[in-house]
Amino acid sequence: MHSKLVIIGSGPAGHTAAIYASRADLKPIMYEGFLALGIAAGGQLTTTDEVENFPGFTKIRGSELMDNMRAQSEACGTEIVSQTVGKVDLEHRPFRFWLHPMGDEETLEEETHTADSIIIATGAKARRLDLPGEEQYWGNGVSACAVCDGSLPIFREKPLVVIGGGDSAVEESMYLTKKASKVTVIVRRDVLRASKANARRLEHNPKIEVRYNTSPVQIKGDEGPRGLMKSLLIKNVKTGKEEEIPANGLFYAVGHEPATHLFQGKLKMDSDGYLITTPGTTETNVPGVFAAGDVQDKKYRQAVTSAGSGCMAALEAEKYLAEQDDNDVPNGIEGEKDARKGKPETNGAAPEYRQNPLL
């Protein structure tokens, strides 16, 4: 199968890119993946019980939001394939890729597929600790994103716990102080890895208690399929003493793992494995390959920012494909080449847009 545009991934970035690309008559093919990263098609939002910070929805279940995006992508004309891309070749034009058979992540199908352009939206997965009770209370007290979930009613004016000692843990903890009655930060070492300025913010906040030399042992709570987390069993790593502390919420701040193993050695990445894009764009170091969403965003990691970058990727892919066809783009993205040449009438930082049929 040959496609003008292929989208790998099915989160907010991938579906937004698909919607815009479909409206530009690019006839995109989306490979949503079959339990890629161990998560259902739709990405991390499918594991989120309630979403209150996505524009247009006062409250909606994460899985329902992703079902809506998928339906809209299909309604616009996107063809969605429920298979996982297992291998890519970005050195030849058109680009080549191969699929895993459904439910088989070890072998590859023999058929070679090709594409003129690719949008990578494979996302990232929050690191977990695999604590006893983690799976049972995931979404019912346990989360990996304070900004996403911290405002939910189950956390308001309740004791909450953050695990981690880096800058992300500090930011998550400071955010939660606006919602919680108390925030306990669990740090395995005897010192924070965060910057000195952030460490001071954490230690001087009256609503935060930092427990050093401490590790989590078990998550406890109500029984039943909708039971909520109520407490956390912790242990002092030096003395071995265990203690159960009240906790209606537990937030992991121990990092994320971007789904970029497929592109190792093929695209530029940073030391943490995130794809590197040209600032202000979704362009990778390979022309015609774009990256959107959490796969290249290690700072914000929000559904709405992922959707925005998916829009950018589709606009840039449409422009790239039009240029490859040697066509004028009267309604496309203008000003980029002039900006790169340093012409004074352009801002020199990001492309300017005219009226675009995608919008």
Tab-separated table of C-alpha atoms in Angstrom:
chain	number	residue	atom	x	y	z
A	1	MET	CA	0.000	0.000	0.000
A	2	HIS	CA	1.254	3.469	-0.843
A	3	SER	CA	-0.034	6.561	0.963
A	4	LYS	CA	0.686	10.244	0.593
A	5	LEU	CA	0.576	10.649	4.372
A	6	VAL	CA	0.809	8.098	7.161
A	7	ILE	CA	0.139	8.892	10.816
A	8	ILE	CA	1.672	6.570	13.420
A	9	GLY	CA	-0.157	6.860	16.737
A	10	SER	CA	-3.701	7.519	17.861
A	11	GLY	CA	-3.695	10.008	20.736
A	12	PRO	CA	-4.865	13.649	20.595
A	13	ALA	CA	-1.878	14.594	18.412
A	14	GLY	CA	-2.473	11.813	15.908
A	15	HIS	CA	-6.221	12.341	15.591
A	16	THR	CA	-5.935	16.118	15.286
A	17	ALA	CA	-3.361	15.645	12.545
A	18	ALA	CA	-5.691	13.151	10.863
A	19	ILE	CA	-8.646	15.549	10.971
A	20	TYR	CA	-6.683	18.411	9.440
A	21	ALA	CA	-4.979	16.202	6.863
A	22	SER	CA	-8.283	14.633	5.813
A	23	ARG	CA	-9.834	18.048	5.312
A	24	ALA	CA	-6.877	18.880	3.054
A	25	ASP	CA	-7.702	15.832	0.900
A	26	LEU	CA	-4.450	14.089	1.804
A	27	LYS	CA	-6.322	10.830	2.484
A	28	PRO	CA	-4.204	9.956	5.542
A	29	ILE	CA	-3.790	6.421	6.826
A	30	MET	CA	-3.543	6.131	10.612
A	31	TYR	CA	-1.884	3.137	12.231
A	32	GLU	CA	-3.361	3.331	15.709
A	33	GLY	CA	-1.427	0.387	17.099
A	34	PHE	CA	-2.636	-2.742	18.826
A	35	LEU	CA	-1.938	-2.281	22.562
A	36	ALA	CA	1.232	-0.313	21.779
A	37	LEU	CA	3.078	0.481	25.043
A	38	GLY	CA	0.585	-1.845	26.674
A	39	ILE	CA	-2.117	0.822	26.277
A	40	ALA	CA	-5.236	0.633	24.145
A	41	ALA	CA	-5.489	2.696	20.968
A	42	GLY	CA	-6.058	6.289	22.001
A	43	GLY	CA	-3.044	6.564	24.264
A	44	GLN	CA	-2.716	7.673	27.871
A	45	LEU	CA	-6.116	9.370	27.954
A	46	THR	CA	-7.790	5.983	27.742
A	47	THR	CA	-6.392	5.268	31.220
A	48	THR	CA	-7.743	8.547	32.648
A	49	ASP	CA	-11.091	8.263	34.372
A	50	GLU	CA	-12.291	11.884	34.167
A	51	VAL	CA	-10.978	14.824	32.135
A	52	GLU	CA	-11.954	18.344	33.195
A	53	ASN	CA	-9.349	20.456	31.383
A	54	PHE	CA	-9.983	19.716	27.702
A	55	PRO	CA	-11.739	22.691	26.043
A	56	GLY	CA	-15.379	22.109	25.240
A	57	PHE	CA	-16.014	19.520	27.936
A	58	THR	CA	-16.845	20.376	31.529
A	59	LYS	CA	-16.213	16.737	32.375
A	60	ILE	CA	-15.708	13.693	30.172
A	61	ARG	CA	-14.193	10.256	30.557
A	62	GLY	CA	-10.816	9.945	28.871
A	63	SER	CA	-11.870	6.904	26.873
A	64	GLU	CA	-15.008	8.688	25.665
A	65	LEU	CA	-12.985	11.718	24.564
A	66	MET	CA	-10.704	9.501	22.508
A	67	ASP	CA	-13.686	7.638	21.036
A	68	ASN	CA	-15.049	11.020	19.927
A	69	MET	CA	-11.740	11.955	18.309
A	70	ARG	CA	-11.555	8.625	16.509
A	71	ALA	CA	-15.093	8.996	15.183
A	72	GLN	CA	-14.336	12.495	13.951
A	73	SER	CA	-11.162	11.334	12.192
A	74	GLU	CA	-13.102	8.637	10.362
A	75	ALA	CA	-15.942	11.028	9.530
A	76	CYS	CA	-13.436	13.372	7.899
A	77	GLY	CA	-12.082	10.542	5.752
A	78	THR	CA	-9.150	9.044	7.668
A	79	GLU	CA	-8.567	5.338	7.163
A	80	ILE	CA	-7.666	3.779	10.516
A	81	VAL	CA	-5.712	0.521	10.673
A	82	SER	CA	-5.581	-1.261	14.050
A	83	GLN	CA	-2.065	-2.575	13.608
A	84	THR	CA	1.298	-1.581	15.012
A	85	VAL	CA	4.120	-0.343	12.810
A	86	GLY	CA	7.102	-2.555	13.596
A	87	LYS	CA	9.881	-1.241	11.335
A	88	VAL	CA	10.575	1.886	9.299
A	89	ASP	CA	13.108	2.841	6.640
A	90	LEU	CA	13.528	6.618	6.395
A	91	GLU	CA	16.569	6.561	4.116
A	92	HIS	CA	14.692	5.836	0.902
A	93	ARG	CA	11.978	7.794	-0.891
A	94	PRO	CA	9.180	7.049	-0.588
A	95	PHE	CA	9.595	6.003	3.031
A	96	ARG	CA	9.076	2.307	3.721
A	97	PHE	CA	7.549	0.562	6.708
A	98	TRP	CA	6.366	-2.854	7.824
A	99	LEU	CA	3.589	-3.944	10.199
A	100	HIS	CA	3.304	-6.439	13.010
A	101	PRO	CA	0.538	-9.020	12.550
A	102	MET	CA	-2.408	-8.346	14.874
A	103	GLY	CA	-1.509	-9.384	18.405
A	104	ASP	CA	2.076	-10.326	17.492
A	105	GLU	CA	4.819	-7.868	18.456
A	106	GLU	CA	7.695	-10.194	17.527
A	107	THR	CA	7.357	-10.835	13.795
A	108	LEU	CA	6.791	-8.614	10.770
A	109	GLU	CA	4.493	-9.036	7.822
A	110	GLU	CA	6.255	-9.522	4.491
A	111	GLU	CA	4.349	-6.770	2.695
A	112	THR	CA	6.212	-3.467	2.332
A	113	HIS	CA	4.168	-0.265	2.679
A	114	THR	CA	5.319	3.151	1.478
A	115	ALA	CA	4.495	6.773	2.249
A	116	ASP	CA	5.538	10.170	0.916
A	117	SER	CA	5.298	11.737	4.369
A	118	ILE	CA	4.979	10.498	7.958
A	119	ILE	CA	3.633	12.105	11.118
A	120	ILE	CA	4.906	10.415	14.277
A	121	ALA	CA	2.483	10.698	17.188
A	122	THR	CA	3.362	7.604	19.192
A	123	GLY	CA	3.279	9.411	22.540
A	124	ALA	CA	4.958	8.516	25.799
A	125	LYS	CA	4.181	6.325	28.770
A	126	ALA	CA	4.505	7.396	32.381
A	127	ARG	CA	6.932	5.287	34.343
A	128	ARG	CA	5.258	3.222	37.035
A	129	LEU	CA	6.619	1.496	40.106
A	130	ASP	CA	4.432	-1.627	39.915
A	131	LEU	CA	3.457	-1.327	43.568
A	132	PRO	CA	0.919	-3.723	45.064
A	133	GLY	CA	-2.473	-2.064	44.553
A	134	GLU	CA	-1.253	0.168	41.715
A	135	GLU	CA	-3.316	-1.467	39.012
A	136	GLN	CA	-6.404	-1.665	41.231
A	137	TYR	CA	-6.379	2.038	42.112
A	138	TRP	CA	-5.041	3.447	38.850
A	139	GLY	CA	-7.526	6.178	37.929
A	140	ASN	CA	-9.151	5.836	41.341
A	141	GLY	CA	-6.467	7.648	43.286
A	142	VAL	CA	-3.249	6.808	41.452
A	143	SER	CA	-2.105	9.026	38.585
A	144	ALA	CA	1.006	10.142	36.727
A	145	CYS	CA	-0.143	13.702	35.998
A	146	ALA	CA	-1.087	16.161	38.727
A	147	VAL	CA	-2.008	18.890	36.246
A	148	CYS	CA	-4.317	16.472	34.412
A	149	ASP	CA	-6.041	14.908	37.412
A	150	GLY	CA	-5.260	16.972	40.505
A	151	SER	CA	-8.451	19.036	40.316
A	152	LEU	CA	-10.784	16.035	40.417
A	153	PRO	CA	-13.238	16.029	43.347
A	154	ILE	CA	-11.697	12.888	44.877
A	155	PHE	CA	-8.495	14.859	45.580
A	156	ARG	CA	-9.849	18.175	46.823
A	157	GLU	CA	-8.927	19.005	50.420
A	158	LYS	CA	-7.487	15.512	50.867
A	159	PRO	CA	-3.997	14.285	51.836
A	160	LEU	CA	-2.005	13.518	48.691
A	161	VAL	CA	1.389	11.948	47.989
A	162	VAL	CA	3.947	12.642	45.261
A	163	ILE	CA	6.776	10.197	44.549
A	164	GLY	CA	9.939	11.676	43.076
A	165	GLY	CA	12.776	14.018	43.875
A	166	GLY	CA	13.368	15.939	40.665
A	167	ASP	CA	12.061	19.218	39.291
A	168	SER	CA	8.949	17.500	37.929
A	169	ALA	CA	8.104	16.250	41.407
A	170	VAL	CA	8.480	19.776	42.780
A	171	GLU	CA	6.205	21.246	40.115
A	172	GLU	CA	3.584	18.555	40.647
A	173	SER	CA	3.695	19.023	44.415
A	174	MET	CA	3.396	22.807	44.230
A	175	TYR	CA	0.435	22.481	41.915
A	176	LEU	CA	-1.292	20.013	44.251
A	177	THR	CA	-0.983	22.355	47.247
A	178	LYS	CA	-3.742	24.430	45.653
A	179	LYS	CA	-6.080	21.445	45.874
A	180	ALA	CA	-4.922	19.242	48.763
A	181	SER	CA	-5.109	19.538	52.528
A	182	LYS	CA	-1.512	18.279	52.668
A	183	VAL	CA	1.080	16.988	50.212
A	184	THR	CA	3.698	14.431	51.243
A	185	VAL	CA	6.692	14.026	48.948
A	186	ILE	CA	8.384	10.635	49.059
A	187	VAL	CA	12.118	10.759	48.211
A	188	ARG	CA	14.161	7.568	48.266
A	189	ARG	CA	17.468	9.381	48.636
A	190	ASP	CA	18.522	11.772	51.403
A	191	VAL	CA	18.530	14.749	49.052
A	192	LEU	CA	16.391	16.173	46.242
A	193	ARG	CA	17.601	15.964	42.644
A	194	ALA	CA	15.711	19.169	41.858
A	195	SER	CA	17.440	22.507	41.382
A	196	LYS	CA	18.296	24.441	44.534
A	197	ALA	CA	15.647	27.044	43.818
A	198	ASN	CA	12.962	24.395	43.391
A	199	ALA	CA	14.144	22.531	46.488
A	200	ARG	CA	13.750	25.697	48.557
A	201	ARG	CA	10.227	26.223	47.205
A	202	LEU	CA	9.312	22.706	48.217
A	203	GLU	CA	10.810	22.738	51.692
A	204	HIS	CA	9.418	26.149	52.645
A	205	ASN	CA	5.829	25.441	51.645
A	206	PRO	CA	3.768	24.891	54.834
A	207	LYS	CA	1.448	22.394	53.119
A	208	ILE	CA	4.296	20.109	52.011
A	209	GLU	CA	6.150	17.486	54.023
A	210	VAL	CA	9.224	15.865	52.468
A	211	ARG	CA	10.010	12.325	53.638
A	212	TYR	CA	13.616	11.483	52.774
A	213	ASN	CA	15.126	7.990	52.725
A	214	THR	CA	11.642	6.638	52.166
A	215	SER	CA	10.142	4.281	49.601
A	216	PRO	CA	6.523	3.280	48.909
A	217	VAL	CA	5.507	-0.271	49.751
A	218	GLN	CA	1.792	-0.762	49.067
A	219	ILE	CA	-1.269	1.204	47.990
A	220	LYS	CA	-4.374	0.541	50.059
A	221	GLY	CA	-8.024	1.534	49.800
A	222	ASP	CA	-11.627	0.463	49.380
A	223	GLU	CA	-12.344	-2.915	47.869
A	224	GLY	CA	-14.433	-3.367	44.734
A	225	PRO	CA	-14.027	-2.278	41.095
A	226	ARG	CA	-14.695	1.408	41.898
A	227	GLY	CA	-12.964	1.476	45.267
A	228	LEU	CA	-10.844	4.566	45.995
A	229	MET	CA	-7.344	4.793	47.413
A	230	LYS	CA	-7.247	5.640	51.131
A	231	SER	CA	-3.659	5.171	52.348
A	232	LEU	CA	-0.069	4.382	51.422
A	233	LEU	CA	2.284	2.033	53.225
A	234	ILE	CA	5.819	3.459	53.247
A	235	LYS	CA	9.201	2.258	54.573
A	236	ASN	CA	12.299	4.010	55.819
A	237	VAL	CA	15.092	2.568	53.666
A	238	LYS	CA	17.685	3.018	56.435
A	239	THR	CA	15.822	1.616	59.437
A	240	GLY	CA	13.359	-0.650	57.639
A	241	LYS	CA	10.492	0.752	59.725
A	242	GLU	CA	7.109	0.726	57.965
A	243	GLU	CA	4.332	3.269	58.412
A	244	GLU	CA	0.876	3.683	56.918
A	245	ILE	CA	-0.018	7.276	56.094
A	246	PRO	CA	-3.432	8.611	54.962
A	247	ALA	CA	-3.459	9.352	51.220
A	248	ASN	CA	-6.417	9.790	48.901
A	249	GLY	CA	-4.153	10.291	45.935
A	250	LEU	CA	-0.736	9.154	44.742
A	251	PHE	CA	1.047	10.914	41.886
A	252	TYR	CA	4.101	9.461	40.172
A	253	ALA	CA	6.742	11.996	39.133
A	254	VAL	CA	9.456	9.564	38.137
A	255	GLY	CA	9.596	10.396	34.440
A	256	HIS	CA	8.098	9.246	31.153
A	257	GLU	CA	9.295	6.927	28.418
A	258	PRO	CA	8.691	8.241	24.893
A	259	ALA	CA	7.692	5.597	22.363
A	260	THR	CA	10.634	6.188	20.049
A	261	HIS	CA	12.424	2.820	19.970
A	262	LEU	CA	11.130	2.393	16.418
A	263	PHE	CA	13.154	5.424	15.299
A	264	GLN	CA	16.424	4.874	17.146
A	265	GLY	CA	19.323	5.507	14.807
A	266	LYS	CA	16.944	6.967	12.220
A	267	LEU	CA	15.932	10.306	13.765
A	268	LYS	CA	17.666	12.701	16.128
A	269	MET	CA	16.679	12.295	19.789
A	270	ASP	CA	17.718	13.886	23.052
A	271	SER	CA	19.340	11.991	25.914
A	272	ASP	CA	15.922	10.906	27.229
A	273	GLY	CA	14.783	9.510	23.885
A	274	TYR	CA	12.420	12.327	22.865
A	275	LEU	CA	12.422	13.224	19.164
A	276	ILE	CA	14.092	16.555	18.433
A	277	THR	CA	12.105	18.962	16.268
A	278	THR	CA	13.034	22.334	14.811
A	279	PRO	CA	11.874	24.996	17.321
A	280	GLY	CA	8.501	26.412	16.393
A	281	THR	CA	7.723	23.485	14.081
A	282	THR	CA	7.134	19.736	14.151
A	283	GLU	CA	9.904	19.041	11.619
A	284	THR	CA	12.423	16.313	12.455
A	285	ASN	CA	15.894	16.112	10.936
A	286	VAL	CA	14.464	14.057	8.039
A	287	PRO	CA	12.453	16.168	5.563
A	288	GLY	CA	8.925	14.831	5.259
A	289	VAL	CA	8.902	13.289	8.728
A	290	PHE	CA	7.126	15.225	11.460
A	291	ALA	CA	6.689	14.567	15.180
A	292	ALA	CA	3.762	15.742	17.299
A	293	GLY	CA	2.560	15.296	20.857
A	294	ASP	CA	4.302	13.711	23.823
A	295	VAL	CA	6.799	11.909	21.612
A	296	GLN	CA	8.617	15.253	21.253
A	297	ASP	CA	7.198	17.238	24.202
A	298	LYS	CA	8.848	16.486	27.546
A	299	LYS	CA	7.698	19.712	29.201
A	300	TYR	CA	3.922	20.162	28.925
A	301	ARG	CA	2.548	16.699	28.080
A	302	GLN	CA	-1.084	17.819	27.992
A	303	ALA	CA	-3.853	16.577	25.709
A	304	VAL	CA	-4.562	20.072	24.441
A	305	THR	CA	-0.910	20.859	23.641
A	306	SER	CA	-0.620	17.505	21.882
A	307	ALA	CA	-3.682	18.336	19.794
A	308	GLY	CA	-2.156	21.706	18.883
A	309	SER	CA	1.082	20.135	17.707
A	310	GLY	CA	-0.929	17.597	15.707
A	311	CYS	CA	-2.546	20.503	13.874
A	312	MET	CA	0.897	21.980	13.187
A	313	ALA	CA	2.178	18.651	11.849
A	314	ALA	CA	-0.716	18.307	9.418
A	315	LEU	CA	-0.273	21.855	8.125
A	316	GLU	CA	3.440	21.326	7.653
A	317	ALA	CA	2.953	17.926	6.004
A	318	GLU	CA	0.423	19.454	3.588
A	319	LYS	CA	2.912	22.164	2.659
A	320	TYR	CA	5.752	19.651	2.274
A	321	LEU	CA	3.705	17.375	0.004
A	322	ALA	CA	2.553	20.295	-2.130
A	323	GLU	CA	6.154	21.394	-2.589
A	324	GLN	CA	7.124	17.856	-3.594
A	325	ASP	CA	4.431	17.997	-6.263
A	326	ASP	CA	6.031	21.252	-7.425
A	327	ASN	CA	2.714	23.025	-7.014
A	328	ASP	CA	1.956	26.539	-5.853
A	329	VAL	CA	0.250	26.620	-2.472
A	330	PRO	CA	-2.045	29.662	-2.663
A	331	ASN	CA	-3.905	28.714	0.499
A	332	GLY	CA	-1.101	27.019	2.373
A	333	ILE	CA	1.618	28.146	4.723
A	334	GLU	CA	3.459	31.237	3.562
A	335	GLY	CA	6.446	33.134	4.769
A	336	GLU	CA	8.541	30.234	6.060
A	337	LYS	CA	11.219	30.450	3.403
A	338	ASP	CA	11.329	34.225	3.687
A	339	ALA	CA	11.624	33.991	7.459
A	340	ARG	CA	14.536	31.595	7.150
A	341	LYS	CA	16.227	34.015	4.740
A	342	GLY	CA	15.870	36.754	7.334
A	343	LYS	CA	13.630	39.055	5.304
A	344	PRO	CA	12.527	41.995	7.470
A	345	GLU	CA	8.840	41.642	6.601
A	346	THR	CA	8.704	38.246	8.350
A	347	ASN	CA	9.111	37.474	12.018
A	348	GLY	CA	12.079	35.144	11.510
A	349	ALA	CA	10.826	32.641	14.081
A	350	ALA	CA	7.758	30.852	12.791
A	351	PRO	CA	5.849	30.633	9.503
A	352	GLU	CA	2.993	33.016	8.812
A	353	TYR	CA	-0.352	31.641	7.738
A	354	ARG	CA	-2.917	32.867	5.251
A	355	GLN	CA	-6.460	31.612	5.019
A	356	ASN	CA	-6.064	27.832	4.912
A	357	PRO	CA	-8.658	25.248	3.811
A	358	LEU	CA	-7.611	23.096	6.759
A	359	LEU	CA	-8.871	25.610	9.289
